[in-house]
CSV table of C-alpha atoms in Angstrom, one decimal:
chain,number,residue,atom,x,y,z
A,1,UNK,CA,89.2,-100.5,-89.6
A,2,UNK,CA,89.2,-103.4,-91.8
A,3,UNK,CA,89.6,-106.0,-89.6
A,4,UNK,CA,92.1,-108.1,-92.2
A,5,UNK,CA,94.9,-105.9,-90.8
A,6,UNK,CA,94.3,-108.3,-87.5
A,7,UNK,CA,96.8,-111.6,-88.6
A,8,UNK,CA,99.1,-108.1,-90.0
A,9,UNK,CA,99.4,-107.5,-86.4
A,10,UNK,CA,99.4,-110.8,-85.4
A,11,UNK,CA,102.1,-111.8,-87.2
A,12,UNK,CA,104.3,-108.6,-87.2
A,13,UNK,CA,104.2,-109.2,-83.1
A,14,UNK,CA,105.7,-112.2,-82.9
A,15,UNK,CA,108.4,-111.3,-85.8
A,16,UNK,CA,109.4,-108.2,-84.1
A,17,UNK,CA,109.4,-110.0,-81.2
A,18,UNK,CA,111.8,-112.7,-82.5
A,19,UNK,CA,113.4,-109.5,-84.0
A,20,UNK,CA,114.3,-108.1,-80.8
A,21,UNK,CA,115.0,-111.6,-78.6
A,22,UNK,CA,117.8,-112.3,-81.3
A,23,UNK,CA,119.1,-109.0,-80.5
A,24,UNK,CA,119.9,-109.1,-77.1
A,25,UNK,CA,120.3,-112.9,-77.2
A,26,UNK,CA,123.5,-112.2,-80.2
A,27,UNK,CA,124.3,-109.0,-76.7
A,28,UNK,CA,124.2,-111.3,-74.4
A,29,UNK,CA,126.6,-114.1,-76.3
A,30,UNK,CA,129.2,-110.9,-76.5
A,31,UNK,CA,128.8,-109.8,-73.4
A,32,UNK,CA,129.7,-113.5,-72.1
A,33,UNK,CA,132.5,-114.0,-74.2
A,34,UNK,CA,136.0,-112.2,-73.1
A,35,UNK,CA,137.2,-112.9,-76.7
A,36,UNK,CA,134.8,-110.2,-78.3
A,37,UNK,CA,136.3,-106.3,-78.9
A,38,UNK,CA,134.9,-103.7,-77.1
A,39,UNK,CA,133.4,-102.5,-81.0
A,40,UNK,CA,131.3,-106.4,-81.8
A,41,UNK,CA,127.8,-105.2,-80.7
A,42,UNK,CA,127.8,-101.8,-83.1
A,43,UNK,CA,129.8,-104.1,-85.8
A,44,UNK,CA,126.9,-107.3,-85.3
A,45,UNK,CA,124.3,-104.3,-85.6
A,46,UNK,CA,126.3,-103.1,-89.0
A,47,UNK,CA,125.9,-106.6,-90.2
A,48,UNK,CA,122.9,-106.6,-90.0
A,49,UNK,CA,122.2,-103.3,-92.0
A,50,UNK,CA,123.9,-103.7,-94.7
A,51,UNK,CA,120.7,-106.3,-96.9
A,52,UNK,CA,118.7,-103.2,-96.4
A,53,UNK,CA,121.5,-100.8,-98.6
A,54,UNK,CA,122.4,-103.2,-100.4
A,55,UNK,CA,118.9,-104.6,-101.6
A,56,UNK,CA,117.0,-101.5,-101.4
A,57,UNK,CA,117.0,-101.9,-105.6
A,58,UNK,CA,115.2,-104.2,-105.9
A,59,UNK,CA,113.1,-105.4,-102.3
A,60,UNK,CA,110.4,-103.0,-103.0
A,61,UNK,CA,109.2,-104.0,-107.2
A,62,UNK,CA,109.6,-107.5,-105.6
A,63,UNK,CA,106.6,-106.2,-102.3
A,64,UNK,CA,105.4,-104.7,-105.4
A,65,UNK,CA,105.2,-107.0,-108.0
A,66,UNK,CA,104.5,-109.8,-105.2
A,67,UNK,CA,101.3,-111.3,-102.7
A,68,UNK,CA,102.9,-108.8,-100.0
A,69,UNK,CA,101.8,-111.3,-97.7
A,70,UNK,CA,103.5,-114.6,-99.5
A,71,UNK,CA,106.8,-111.8,-99.4
A,72,UNK,CA,106.4,-111.7,-95.4
A,73,UNK,CA,106.2,-115.6,-95.5
A,74,UNK,CA,109.5,-115.7,-97.4
A,75,UNK,CA,111.3,-112.8,-95.1
A,76,UNK,CA,110.1,-114.7,-91.9
A,77,UNK,CA,111.8,-117.7,-93.4
A,78,UNK,CA,114.7,-116.3,-94.1
A,79,UNK,CA,115.3,-114.7,-90.4
A,80,UNK,CA,114.5,-118.4,-89.0
A,81,UNK,CA,117.5,-119.7,-91.4
A,82,UNK,CA,119.7,-116.9,-89.8
A,83,UNK,CA,118.8,-118.1,-86.3
A,84,UNK,CA,119.8,-121.8,-87.1
A,85,UNK,CA,122.8,-120.2,-88.3
A,86,UNK,CA,123.6,-118.4,-84.7
A,87,UNK,CA,122.3,-121.6,-83.2
A,88,UNK,CA,125.3,-123.7,-85.7
A,89,UNK,CA,127.7,-121.7,-84.2
A,90,UNK,CA,128.3,-119.5,-87.6
A,91,UNK,CA,130.0,-116.6,-87.1
A,92,UNK,CA,127.7,-114.7,-85.6
A,93,UNK,CA,128.6,-111.1,-87.8
A,94,UNK,CA,127.6,-114.1,-90.6
A,95,UNK,CA,124.4,-115.1,-89.4
A,96,UNK,CA,123.1,-112.1,-88.0
A,97,UNK,CA,123.7,-110.6,-91.4
A,98,UNK,CA,121.0,-113.5,-93.0
A,99,UNK,CA,118.7,-112.2,-90.4
A,100,UNK,CA,119.3,-109.1,-91.7
A,101,UNK,CA,118.3,-110.5,-95.3
A,102,UNK,CA,115.3,-111.3,-93.9
A,103,UNK,CA,114.7,-107.9,-92.3
A,104,UNK,CA,115.3,-106.3,-95.6
A,105,UNK,CA,112.9,-108.2,-97.5
A,106,UNK,CA,110.0,-108.2,-95.1
A,107,UNK,CA,110.0,-104.1,-94.4
A,108,UNK,CA,108.6,-103.3,-97.6
A,109,UNK,CA,106.3,-105.8,-96.9
A,110,UNK,CA,105.0,-104.6,-93.4
A,111,UNK,CA,104.6,-101.3,-94.8
A,112,UNK,CA,103.6,-101.7,-98.0
A,113,UNK,CA,100.3,-104.0,-97.2
A,114,UNK,CA,98.7,-101.5,-94.8
A,115,UNK,CA,96.8,-99.3,-97.6
A,116,UNK,CA,95.6,-102.0,-99.1
A,117,UNK,CA,94.4,-102.8,-95.8
A,118,UNK,CA,93.5,-99.6,-94.0
A,119,UNK,CA,92.8,-96.6,-97.1
A,120,UNK,CA,93.6,-93.3,-96.4
A,121,UNK,CA,91.2,-92.2,-94.0
A,122,UNK,CA,92.2,-94.9,-91.3
A,123,UNK,CA,96.5,-95.3,-92.5
A,124,UNK,CA,97.7,-93.2,-89.4
A,125,UNK,CA,95.2,-95.3,-87.0
A,126,UNK,CA,96.8,-98.4,-88.7
A,127,UNK,CA,100.5,-97.3,-88.5
A,128,UNK,CA,99.9,-96.5,-85.0
A,129,UNK,CA,98.7,-99.2,-84.7
A,130,UNK,CA,101.3,-101.2,-86.1
A,131,UNK,CA,104.0,-99.3,-84.6
A,132,UNK,CA,102.9,-99.7,-80.9
A,133,UNK,CA,102.2,-103.7,-81.6
A,134,UNK,CA,106.0,-103.3,-82.9
A,135,UNK,CA,107.3,-101.3,-80.2
A,136,UNK,CA,105.3,-103.4,-77.5
A,137,UNK,CA,107.0,-107.1,-78.9
A,138,UNK,CA,110.4,-105.0,-78.4
A,139,UNK,CA,109.8,-103.8,-75.3
A,140,UNK,CA,108.7,-108.1,-74.3
A,141,UNK,CA,111.2,-109.6,-77.0
A,142,UNK,CA,114.1,-107.8,-75.4
A,143,UNK,CA,113.6,-108.4,-71.9
A,144,UNK,CA,112.4,-112.2,-72.3
A,145,UNK,CA,115.1,-112.7,-75.0
A,146,UNK,CA,118.0,-111.0,-73.0
A,147,UNK,CA,116.6,-112.8,-69.6
A,148,UNK,CA,117.2,-116.4,-71.3
A,149,UNK,CA,119.6,-115.7,-73.8
A,150,UNK,CA,121.3,-115.1,-70.1
A,151,UNK,CA,120.3,-118.7,-68.6
A,152,UNK,CA,120.4,-120.4,-72.3
A,153,UNK,CA,121.9,-118.9,-75.2
A,154,UNK,CA,120.4,-122.2,-77.2
A,155,UNK,CA,116.7,-121.9,-75.9
A,156,UNK,CA,116.8,-118.0,-77.2
A,157,UNK,CA,117.7,-118.8,-80.2
A,158,UNK,CA,115.2,-122.0,-79.7
A,159,UNK,CA,112.5,-119.8,-79.3
A,160,UNK,CA,112.7,-117.0,-82.1
A,161,UNK,CA,112.8,-119.9,-84.7
A,162,UNK,CA,109.9,-121.2,-83.4
A,163,UNK,CA,108.6,-117.4,-83.7
A,164,UNK,CA,109.3,-116.4,-86.6
A,165,UNK,CA,107.6,-119.9,-87.9
A,166,UNK,CA,104.7,-118.9,-86.3
A,167,UNK,CA,104.1,-115.7,-87.7
A,168,UNK,CA,104.8,-116.8,-91.4
A,169,UNK,CA,101.6,-119.5,-90.4
A,170,UNK,CA,100.1,-116.7,-89.6
A,171,UNK,CA,100.9,-114.4,-92.7
A,172,UNK,CA,98.2,-117.0,-94.4
A,173,UNK,CA,95.6,-115.6,-93.1
A,174,UNK,CA,96.5,-112.2,-95.0
A,175,UNK,CA,94.5,-111.5,-98.9
A,176,UNK,CA,96.3,-112.0,-101.5
A,177,UNK,CA,96.3,-109.4,-104.4
A,178,UNK,CA,99.2,-107.7,-106.9
A,179,UNK,CA,99.5,-103.9,-106.6
A,180,UNK,CA,101.2,-103.9,-109.4
A,181,UNK,CA,102.4,-105.5,-112.7
A,182,UNK,CA,106.7,-106.5,-113.0
A,183,UNK,CA,107.9,-103.7,-114.8
A,184,UNK,CA,111.0,-104.0,-117.2
A,185,UNK,CA,113.5,-101.9,-116.5
A,186,UNK,CA,116.1,-102.8,-114.9
A,187,UNK,CA,115.4,-102.8,-110.5
A,188,UNK,CA,118.9,-99.7,-110.7
A,189,UNK,CA,117.3,-97.4,-113.9
A,190,UNK,CA,113.9,-97.9,-111.6
A,191,UNK,CA,115.0,-97.4,-108.3
A,192,UNK,CA,117.1,-94.1,-109.5
A,193,UNK,CA,114.6,-92.7,-111.1
A,194,UNK,CA,112.8,-92.9,-107.2
A,195,UNK,CA,114.4,-91.9,-105.7
A,196,UNK,CA,114.8,-88.9,-108.5
A,197,UNK,CA,110.6,-88.4,-108.1
A,198,UNK,CA,110.7,-88.6,-104.5
A,199,UNK,CA,113.5,-85.7,-103.7
A,200,UNK,CA,111.7,-83.2,-106.2
A,201,UNK,CA,108.9,-82.8,-103.8
A,202,UNK,CA,109.4,-80.9,-99.8
A,203,UNK,CA,107.3,-83.5,-98.1
A,204,UNK,CA,108.2,-87.1,-99.3
A,205,UNK,CA,111.9,-85.4,-98.9
A,206,UNK,CA,111.3,-84.4,-95.4
A,207,UNK,CA,109.4,-88.2,-95.1
A,208,UNK,CA,112.1,-89.9,-96.4
A,209,UNK,CA,114.9,-88.6,-94.8
A,210,UNK,CA,113.3,-87.9,-91.3
A,211,UNK,CA,112.3,-91.1,-90.6
A,212,UNK,CA,116.3,-92.1,-91.7
A,213,UNK,CA,117.3,-89.7,-88.9
A,214,UNK,CA,114.9,-91.3,-86.6
A,215,UNK,CA,116.1,-95.0,-87.4
A,216,UNK,CA,120.2,-93.2,-87.1
A,217,UNK,CA,120.0,-92.1,-84.4
A,218,UNK,CA,117.8,-94.8,-82.5
A,219,UNK,CA,120.0,-97.0,-83.7
A,220,UNK,CA,123.5,-95.3,-82.5
A,221,UNK,CA,121.6,-94.4,-78.8
A,222,UNK,CA,120.9,-98.3,-78.7
A,223,UNK,CA,124.4,-99.4,-79.1
A,224,UNK,CA,125.2,-96.3,-77.1
A,225,UNK,CA,123.6,-97.0,-74.3
A,226,UNK,CA,125.1,-101.2,-74.1
A,227,UNK,CA,128.5,-99.1,-73.5
A,228,UNK,CA,127.4,-96.2,-71.8
A,229,UNK,CA,125.5,-98.1,-68.8
A,230,UNK,CA,127.7,-100.2,-68.0
A,231,UNK,CA,130.2,-97.4,-67.1
A,232,UNK,CA,127.5,-95.3,-65.7
A,233,UNK,CA,124.9,-96.9,-64.1
A,234,UNK,CA,127.1,-99.7,-63.3
A,235,UNK,CA,124.7,-102.3,-65.4
A,236,UNK,CA,126.2,-106.7,-65.3
A,237,UNK,CA,124.8,-107.6,-68.0
A,238,UNK,CA,122.3,-108.3,-70.6
A,239,UNK,CA,119.2,-108.1,-68.8
A,240,UNK,CA,120.2,-104.9,-67.0
A,241,UNK,CA,120.4,-103.1,-70.5
A,242,UNK,CA,117.3,-104.3,-71.6
A,243,UNK,CA,115.4,-103.9,-68.4
A,244,UNK,CA,116.9,-100.2,-69.1
A,245,UNK,CA,116.0,-99.6,-72.6
A,246,UNK,CA,112.3,-100.3,-71.6
A,247,UNK,CA,111.5,-97.3,-70.8
A,248,UNK,CA,112.0,-95.8,-74.2
A,249,UNK,CA,110.4,-98.9,-75.8
A,250,UNK,CA,107.2,-98.1,-73.3
A,251,UNK,CA,108.0,-94.3,-74.6
A,252,UNK,CA,107.7,-95.2,-78.1
A,253,UNK,CA,104.6,-96.5,-77.4
A,254,UNK,CA,102.6,-93.9,-75.6
A,255,UNK,CA,103.9,-91.6,-78.6
A,256,UNK,CA,102.8,-93.8,-81.7
A,257,UNK,CA,99.1,-94.0,-79.8
A,258,UNK,CA,98.5,-90.4,-79.0
A,259,UNK,CA,99.9,-89.3,-82.2
A,260,UNK,CA,96.7,-89.3,-84.8
A,261,UNK,CA,95.6,-86.9,-83.1
A,262,UNK,CA,98.5,-84.7,-82.2
A,263,UNK,CA,100.0,-84.1,-86.5
A,264,UNK,CA,97.3,-85.4,-89.2
A,265,UNK,CA,98.6,-86.0,-92.9
A,266,UNK,CA,98.0,-83.0,-93.8
A,267,UNK,CA,99.8,-80.9,-91.0
A,268,UNK,CA,103.0,-83.4,-91.3
A,269,UNK,CA,105.4,-80.4,-90.4
A,270,UNK,CA,104.5,-80.6,-86.9
A,271,UNK,CA,106.5,-83.5,-87.0
A,272,UNK,CA,109.8,-81.7,-86.6
A,273,UNK,CA,109.4,-80.1,-83.5
A,274,UNK,CA,109.1,-83.6,-81.4
A,275,UNK,CA,112.6,-84.1,-83.2
A,276,UNK,CA,114.3,-81.5,-81.5
A,277,UNK,CA,112.9,-82.1,-78.1
A,278,UNK,CA,114.3,-86.1,-78.7
A,279,UNK,CA,117.4,-84.6,-79.1
A,280,UNK,CA,117.1,-82.1,-76.5
A,281,UNK,CA,116.4,-85.5,-73.8
A,282,UNK,CA,119.9,-87.2,-75.7
A,283,UNK,CA,121.7,-84.3,-74.3
A,284,UNK,CA,119.9,-84.6,-71.0
A,285,UNK,CA,120.8,-88.5,-70.7
A,286,UNK,CA,124.1,-88.5,-71.2
A,287,UNK,CA,123.7,-86.4,-68.2
A,288,UNK,CA,122.0,-88.3,-65.8
A,289,UNK,CA,123.9,-90.9,-63.5
A,290,UNK,CA,121.4,-92.7,-61.9
A,291,UNK,CA,119.2,-95.3,-62.7
A,292,UNK,CA,115.5,-93.7,-62.3
A,293,UNK,CA,115.8,-89.8,-64.1
A,294,UNK,CA,117.8,-92.2,-67.1
A,295,UNK,CA,114.7,-94.1,-67.0
A,296,UNK,CA,112.3,-91.5,-67.2
A,297,UNK,CA,115.3,-89.1,-69.2
A,298,UNK,CA,114.5,-92.4,-72.0
A,299,UNK,CA,110.5,-92.7,-71.7
A,300,UNK,CA,110.4,-89.0,-72.7
A,301,UNK,CA,112.9,-89.8,-75.7
A,302,UNK,CA,111.0,-92.7,-77.1
A,303,UNK,CA,107.8,-91.0,-76.8
A,304,UNK,CA,109.0,-88.1,-78.8
A,305,UNK,CA,110.1,-90.6,-81.6
A,306,UNK,CA,106.8,-92.3,-82.2
A,307,UNK,CA,105.1,-89.4,-82.0
A,308,UNK,CA,108.2,-88.3,-85.3
A,309,UNK,CA,108.0,-91.3,-86.4
A,310,UNK,CA,104.4,-92.6,-87.4
A,311,UNK,CA,103.6,-90.0,-89.2
A,312,UNK,CA,106.9,-90.4,-91.5
A,313,UNK,CA,105.9,-93.6,-92.2
A,314,UNK,CA,102.6,-93.0,-93.2
A,315,UNK,CA,103.0,-89.9,-95.1
A,316,UNK,CA,105.5,-92.3,-97.8
A,317,UNK,CA,103.0,-95.1,-97.6
A,318,UNK,CA,99.8,-93.1,-99.4
A,319,UNK,CA,102.5,-90.3,-101.5
A,320,UNK,CA,104.4,-93.9,-102.5
A,321,UNK,CA,100.7,-95.9,-103.2
A,322,UNK,CA,100.0,-93.2,-105.8
A,323,UNK,CA,103.1,-93.3,-107.3
A,324,UNK,CA,105.4,-95.4,-107.9
A,325,UNK,CA,103.5,-98.0,-105.2
A,326,UNK,CA,103.8,-98.3,-101.7
A,327,UNK,CA,106.4,-101.4,-101.4
A,328,UNK,CA,108.7,-99.5,-102.9
A,329,UNK,CA,108.9,-96.1,-101.5
A,330,UNK,CA,109.0,-98.2,-97.6
A,331,UNK,CA,112.2,-99.8,-99.8
A,332,UNK,CA,113.2,-96.2,-100.8
A,333,UNK,CA,112.4,-95.5,-97.3
A,334,UNK,CA,114.8,-98.7,-95.9
A,335,UNK,CA,117.5,-97.9,-98.0
A,336,UNK,CA,118.1,-93.8,-96.9
A,337,UNK,CA,117.1,-94.7,-93.6
A,338,UNK,CA,119.3,-97.4,-93.5
A,339,UNK,CA,122.1,-96.5,-95.2
A,340,UNK,CA,122.2,-93.5,-92.5
A,341,UNK,CA,121.8,-95.9,-89.7
A,342,UNK,CA,125.0,-98.0,-91.6
A,343,UNK,CA,126.9,-94.8,-91.2
A,344,UNK,CA,125.5,-93.5,-87.7
A,345,UNK,CA,126.1,-97.0,-86.1
A,346,UNK,CA,130.3,-97.1,-88.2
A,347,UNK,CA,130.9,-94.1,-87.3
A,348,UNK,CA,130.4,-95.2,-83.5
A,349,UNK,CA,132.5,-98.5,-84.3
A,350,UNK,CA,134.7,-96.6,-85.5
A,351,UNK,CA,134.8,-94.0,-82.3
A,352,UNK,CA,134.9,-97.1,-79.7
A,353,UNK,CA,137.9,-98.7,-81.3
A,354,UNK,CA,139.6,-95.0,-80.9
A,355,UNK,CA,138.4,-95.0,-77.2
A,356,UNK,CA,136.0,-92.5,-77.4
A,357,UNK,CA,133.9,-91.5,-74.4
A,358,UNK,CA,129.8,-93.0,-74.7
A,359,UNK,CA,129.2,-90.0,-73.1
A,360,UNK,CA,130.6,-87.8,-75.1
A,361,UNK,CA,129.4,-90.2,-78.2
A,362,UNK,CA,125.9,-89.4,-77.0
A,363,UNK,CA,126.5,-85.7,-76.1
A,364,UNK,CA,127.3,-85.3,-79.7
A,365,UNK,CA,124.3,-87.4,-81.2
A,366,UNK,CA,122.3,-85.3,-79.5
A,367,UNK,CA,123.3,-82.4,-80.8
A,368,UNK,CA,123.4,-83.6,-84.2
A,369,UNK,CA,119.5,-85.0,-83.7
A,370,UNK,CA,118.2,-81.2,-83.2
A,371,UNK,CA,121.0,-79.7,-86.1
A,372,UNK,CA,120.0,-82.6,-88.9
A,373,UNK,CA,116.4,-82.2,-87.8
A,374,UNK,CA,116.2,-78.5,-89.1
A,375,UNK,CA,117.9,-79.4,-92.3
A,376,UNK,CA,115.4,-82.0,-93.5
A,377,UNK,CA,112.6,-79.4,-92.1
A,378,UNK,CA,114.2,-76.9,-94.7
A,379,UNK,CA,111.5,-76.0,-97.2
A,380,UNK,CA,108.5,-78.1,-95.6
A,381,UNK,CA,105.1,-76.5,-96.8
A,382,UNK,CA,103.4,-74.5,-93.6
A,383,UNK,CA,99.8,-77.3,-94.4
A,384,UNK,CA,98.4,-79.7,-97.3
A,385,UNK,CA,98.9,-81.3,-99.9
A,386,UNK,CA,100.3,-78.7,-101.9
A,387,UNK,CA,99.3,-81.2,-105.1
A,388,UNK,CA,102.5,-82.7,-104.5
A,389,UNK,CA,101.5,-86.3,-105.4
């Protein structure tokens, strides 16, 4: 494994830690306030996702046409600006949207730089390391961010600003490489061509739609838990909700660690089995009424999710690097997965405003994951690359 990947792992850990610390800081702000409606948390999630959808035609090309290491620095600084706006008591929906802009720019560069550092032989392993370190950061960021925010929102925001800046500084140790020269074609036209190119092959179509399904279900489950845990498990604050979702994060770490041996790129089709199991266990979670079973079920959901998403990311990066550019492929993935997340979370936001029970919402989500996994797996080749690239 190329030693140049280590600064990326550290920078990604710090940035992901801050991403989740700021999320639970905003959740704590909402839970501490008696003036904000119940739909405000899913609305915040939607505000964060808008940038991924709107900026998708441009951020992939931006990552591929510039040194990805420098793009990561710009993205982290934009995230820091969003945190500063929260600290200055700017409307949270607007400030958190700015954080989303930084995240939308960050993602294609983060995943797009992996093929440059790892190569084909170690690409799944590199993705496993990135996903594992990211989920570890999520785990710690949730707990530390929630605990600190329950004590002092100002201190929690100050911590996230410092972490975003520290991540930007560590990124300076990554190599400066430009994957391809800038195209003279309109980015919107180019983006449309890339969509057409990717959706003509079953493996890339499965990878894009599969990743979209995973992140839409994960984002929706997370906001459902914010309403479900106080109702069913009697959780009282952001810290208790963060501690509950720790088991989801731990499961993803375990799944990300074991998947390189289970699902090589040549056997991408196997990943769908873990998605089926994930859907079943989301339904089982809705039937739990006590803390220990809920933690165990969340662990299994997370583990199946980790096994599912790592091969999706690796397949998209390799297919993208050999065709439209790895950064553009990740931006394409981000467009579809965040559009799916925006639709899913937006639908749940509307359902919450209509006073839909979170238990019923969770059961519906589990059934949809199972059905949609079957739909995106149709016509997927059994083995090999099938000369798709």
